[in-house]
PDB file of C-alpha atoms in Angstrom:
ATOM      1  CA  HIS A   1       0.000   0.000   0.000  1.00  0.00           C
ATOM      2  CA  VAL A   2       1.350   3.401  -1.045  1.00  0.00           C
ATOM      3  CA  GLN A   3       0.324   6.596   0.653  1.00  0.00           C
ATOM      4  CA  LEU A   4       1.360  10.190   0.037  1.00  0.00           C
ATOM      5  CA  VAL A   5       0.091  12.757   2.515  1.00  0.00           C
ATOM      6  CA  GLU A   6       0.601  16.475   1.994  1.00  0.00           C
ATOM      7  CA  SER A   7       0.332  18.989   4.794  1.00  0.00           C
ATOM      8  CA  GLY A   8       1.515  22.466   5.679  1.00  0.00           C
ATOM      9  CA  GLY A   9      -1.058  24.352   3.646  1.00  0.00           C
ATOM     10  CA  GLY A  10      -2.811  27.418   4.902  1.00  0.00           C
ATOM     11  CA  SER A  11      -3.476  31.076   4.305  1.00  0.00           C
ATOM     12  CA  VAL A  12      -0.631  33.554   3.974  1.00  0.00           C
ATOM     13  CA  GLN A  13      -0.237  37.139   2.904  1.00  0.00           C
ATOM     14  CA  ALA A  14       1.459  38.014  -0.348  1.00  0.00           C
ATOM     15  CA  GLY A  15       5.210  37.932   0.106  1.00  0.00           C
ATOM     16  CA  GLY A  16       5.028  35.268   2.782  1.00  0.00           C
ATOM     17  CA  SER A  17       6.385  31.737   2.832  1.00  0.00           C
ATOM     18  CA  LEU A  18       5.168  28.200   3.367  1.00  0.00           C
ATOM     19  CA  ARG A  19       6.867  24.828   3.402  1.00  0.00           C
ATOM     20  CA  LEU A  20       4.768  21.866   2.344  1.00  0.00           C
ATOM     21  CA  PRO A  21       5.842  18.391   3.424  1.00  0.00           C
ATOM     22  CA  CYS A  22       4.724  15.227   1.700  1.00  0.00           C
ATOM     23  CA  ALA A  23       5.078  12.157   3.882  1.00  0.00           C
ATOM     24  CA  VAL A  24       5.557   8.997   1.841  1.00  0.00           C
ATOM     25  CA  SER A  25       4.857   5.503   3.102  1.00  0.00           C
ATOM     26  CA  GLY A  26       4.662   2.093   1.481  1.00  0.00           C
ATOM     27  CA  TYR A  27       7.840   2.386  -0.559  1.00  0.00           C
ATOM     28  CA  THR A  28      11.255   3.994  -0.550  1.00  0.00           C
ATOM     29  CA  TYR A  29      10.488   7.353  -2.098  1.00  0.00           C
ATOM     30  CA  SER A  30      14.100   8.157  -2.976  1.00  0.00           C
ATOM     31  CA  ARG A  31      14.010   5.499  -5.707  1.00  0.00           C
ATOM     32  CA  TYR A  32      11.438   7.435  -7.716  1.00  0.00           C
ATOM     33  CA  CYS A  33      10.993  10.682  -9.538  1.00  0.00           C
ATOM     34  CA  MET A  34       8.785  12.894  -7.393  1.00  0.00           C
ATOM     35  CA  ALA A  35       6.915  16.090  -8.150  1.00  0.00           C
ATOM     36  CA  TRP A  36       4.615  18.776  -6.859  1.00  0.00           C
ATOM     37  CA  PHE A  37       1.551  19.866  -8.799  1.00  0.00           C
ATOM     38  CA  ARG A  38      -1.050  22.526  -8.209  1.00  0.00           C
ATOM     39  CA  GLN A  39      -4.499  23.267  -9.517  1.00  0.00           C
ATOM     40  CA  ALA A  40      -6.497  26.429  -9.035  1.00  0.00           C
ATOM     41  CA  PRO A  41     -10.226  26.758  -9.721  1.00  0.00           C
ATOM     42  CA  GLY A  42     -10.871  27.185 -13.421  1.00  0.00           C
ATOM     43  CA  LYS A  43      -7.288  26.388 -14.381  1.00  0.00           C
ATOM     44  CA  GLU A  44      -5.484  23.300 -15.597  1.00  0.00           C
ATOM     45  CA  ARG A  45      -3.277  21.267 -13.327  1.00  0.00           C
ATOM     46  CA  GLU A  46       0.287  22.549 -13.397  1.00  0.00           C
ATOM     47  CA  ARG A  47       3.497  20.769 -12.483  1.00  0.00           C
ATOM     48  CA  VAL A  48       5.450  23.246 -10.421  1.00  0.00           C
ATOM     49  CA  ALA A  49       8.500  21.259  -9.325  1.00  0.00           C
ATOM     50  CA  GLN A  50      10.152  17.899  -9.897  1.00  0.00           C
ATOM     51  CA  ILE A  51      13.107  15.998  -8.474  1.00  0.00           C
ATOM     52  CA  GLY A  52      14.777  12.980 -10.053  1.00  0.00           C
ATOM     53  CA  SER A  53      16.667  12.413 -13.277  1.00  0.00           C
ATOM     54  CA  LYS A  54      15.194  15.680 -14.577  1.00  0.00           C
ATOM     55  CA  SER A  55      14.916  18.142 -11.733  1.00  0.00           C
ATOM     56  CA  GLY A  56      13.627  21.663 -11.872  1.00  0.00           C
ATOM     57  CA  VAL A  57      10.788  24.074 -11.254  1.00  0.00           C
ATOM     58  CA  ALA A  58       8.253  25.691 -13.520  1.00  0.00           C
ATOM     59  CA  ASP A  59       9.009  29.103 -14.980  1.00  0.00           C
ATOM     60  CA  SER A  60       6.044  30.518 -13.091  1.00  0.00           C
ATOM     61  CA  VAL A  61       7.707  29.785  -9.738  1.00  0.00           C
ATOM     62  CA  LYS A  62      11.388  29.905 -10.656  1.00  0.00           C
ATOM     63  CA  GLY A  63      13.426  31.762  -8.077  1.00  0.00           C
ATOM     64  CA  ARG A  64      10.669  31.432  -5.496  1.00  0.00           C
ATOM     65  CA  PHE A  65       9.956  27.699  -5.057  1.00  0.00           C
ATOM     66  CA  ALA A  66      12.320  24.818  -4.353  1.00  0.00           C
ATOM     67  CA  ILE A  67      11.826  21.069  -4.086  1.00  0.00           C
ATOM     68  CA  SER A  68      13.917  18.844  -1.854  1.00  0.00           C
ATOM     69  CA  ARG A  69      14.088  15.433  -0.222  1.00  0.00           C
ATOM     70  CA  ASP A  70      14.778  14.785   3.416  1.00  0.00           C
ATOM     71  CA  GLY A  71      17.111  11.814   3.451  1.00  0.00           C
ATOM     72  CA  ASN A  72      16.351  11.047   7.079  1.00  0.00           C
ATOM     73  CA  ASN A  73      12.573  10.819   7.284  1.00  0.00           C
ATOM     74  CA  ASN A  74      11.095   9.850   3.884  1.00  0.00           C
ATOM     75  CA  THR A  75       9.585  13.264   3.290  1.00  0.00           C
ATOM     76  CA  LEU A  76       9.409  15.401   0.167  1.00  0.00           C
ATOM     77  CA  TYR A  77       9.229  19.172   0.609  1.00  0.00           C
ATOM     78  CA  LEU A  78       8.114  22.157  -1.382  1.00  0.00           C
ATOM     79  CA  GLN A  79       9.538  25.420  -0.087  1.00  0.00           C
ATOM     80  CA  MET A  80       7.513  28.396  -1.274  1.00  0.00           C
ATOM     81  CA  ASP A  81       8.858  31.906  -0.801  1.00  0.00           C
ATOM     82  CA  ASN A  82       7.599  35.293  -1.950  1.00  0.00           C
ATOM     83  CA  LEU A  83       4.123  33.932  -2.476  1.00  0.00           C
ATOM     84  CA  LYS A  84       1.814  35.722  -4.872  1.00  0.00           C
ATOM     85  CA  PRO A  85      -1.984  35.652  -5.108  1.00  0.00           C
ATOM     86  CA  GLU A  86      -1.716  33.625  -8.314  1.00  0.00           C
ATOM     87  CA  ASP A  87       0.004  30.860  -6.330  1.00  0.00           C
ATOM     88  CA  ALA A  88      -3.240  30.069  -4.526  1.00  0.00           C
ATOM     89  CA  ALA A  89      -4.228  26.509  -5.395  1.00  0.00           C
ATOM     90  CA  MET A  90      -4.596  22.986  -4.176  1.00  0.00           C
ATOM     91  CA  TYR A  91      -1.110  21.487  -4.043  1.00  0.00           C
ATOM     92  CA  TYR A  92      -0.447  17.791  -4.633  1.00  0.00           C
ATOM     93  CA  CYS A  93       2.624  15.619  -4.382  1.00  0.00           C
ATOM     94  CA  ALA A  94       3.041  12.749  -6.803  1.00  0.00           C
ATOM     95  CA  ALA A  95       5.392   9.865  -7.560  1.00  0.00           C
ATOM     96  CA  ASP A  96       6.503   8.348 -10.845  1.00  0.00           C
ATOM     97  CA  ARG A  97       6.576   4.626 -10.163  1.00  0.00           C
ATOM     98  CA  THR A  98       7.034   3.568 -13.777  1.00  0.00           C
ATOM     99  CA  ASN A  99      10.625   2.792 -12.870  1.00  0.00           C
ATOM    100  CA  ARG A 100      12.907   2.571  -9.861  1.00  0.00           C
ATOM    101  CA  ARG A 101      15.818   4.515 -11.300  1.00  0.00           C
ATOM    102  CA  ARG A 102      14.468   7.974 -10.501  1.00  0.00           C
ATOM    103  CA  GLN A 103      13.875   8.523 -14.207  1.00  0.00           C
ATOM    104  CA  CYS A 104      11.223  11.142 -14.793  1.00  0.00           C
ATOM    105  CA  SER A 105       8.969   9.710 -17.474  1.00  0.00           C
ATOM    106  CA  GLY A 106       6.285  12.380 -17.274  1.00  0.00           C
ATOM    107  CA  THR A 107       3.768   9.853 -15.978  1.00  0.00           C
ATOM    108  CA  PHE A 108       2.892  10.081 -12.308  1.00  0.00           C
ATOM    109  CA  THR A 109       1.214   7.019 -10.892  1.00  0.00           C
ATOM    110  CA  ASP A 110       0.668   7.859  -7.227  1.00  0.00           C
ATOM    111  CA  TRP A 111      -0.938  10.982  -5.841  1.00  0.00           C
ATOM    112  CA  GLY A 112      -1.698  12.570  -2.537  1.00  0.00           C
ATOM    113  CA  GLN A 113      -5.058  14.127  -1.746  1.00  0.00           C
ATOM    114  CA  GLY A 114      -3.745  17.671  -1.689  1.00  0.00           C
ATOM    115  CA  THR A 115      -3.330  20.570   0.686  1.00  0.00           C
ATOM    116  CA  GLN A 116      -4.899  23.991   0.159  1.00  0.00           C
ATOM    117  CA  VAL A 117      -2.825  27.139  -0.127  1.00  0.00           C
ATOM    118  CA  THR A 118      -4.426  30.572  -0.199  1.00  0.00           C
ATOM    119  CA  VAL A 119      -2.610  33.859  -0.654  1.00  0.00           C
ATOM    120  CA  SER A 120      -4.097  37.237   0.094  1.00  0.00           C
TER     121      SER A 120
END
């Protein structure tokens, strides 16, 4: 059984920061490409950050967001700084379990239920 649980969401003022953890259980998360997505009402789902064979962040959050792994506690993080109102969305973590070589195929097979971020 695989479970991804996001937390750390909330309401912040523009210019503020949040760090979202994604706790992974059921498998060794470091073997897989991992990513953060977001979706705002009326907009398409957007991949905002990814870590694995092809790591990076979306242009829309470049310089403000960072993705990282905690090697000690099986947790994936999204650090969000200088938040803007357009960053408000439901944020999801996801895993690419098509392979166990951390290759980022573009297909994400496992998803968390999301955590809400609002920005005033």
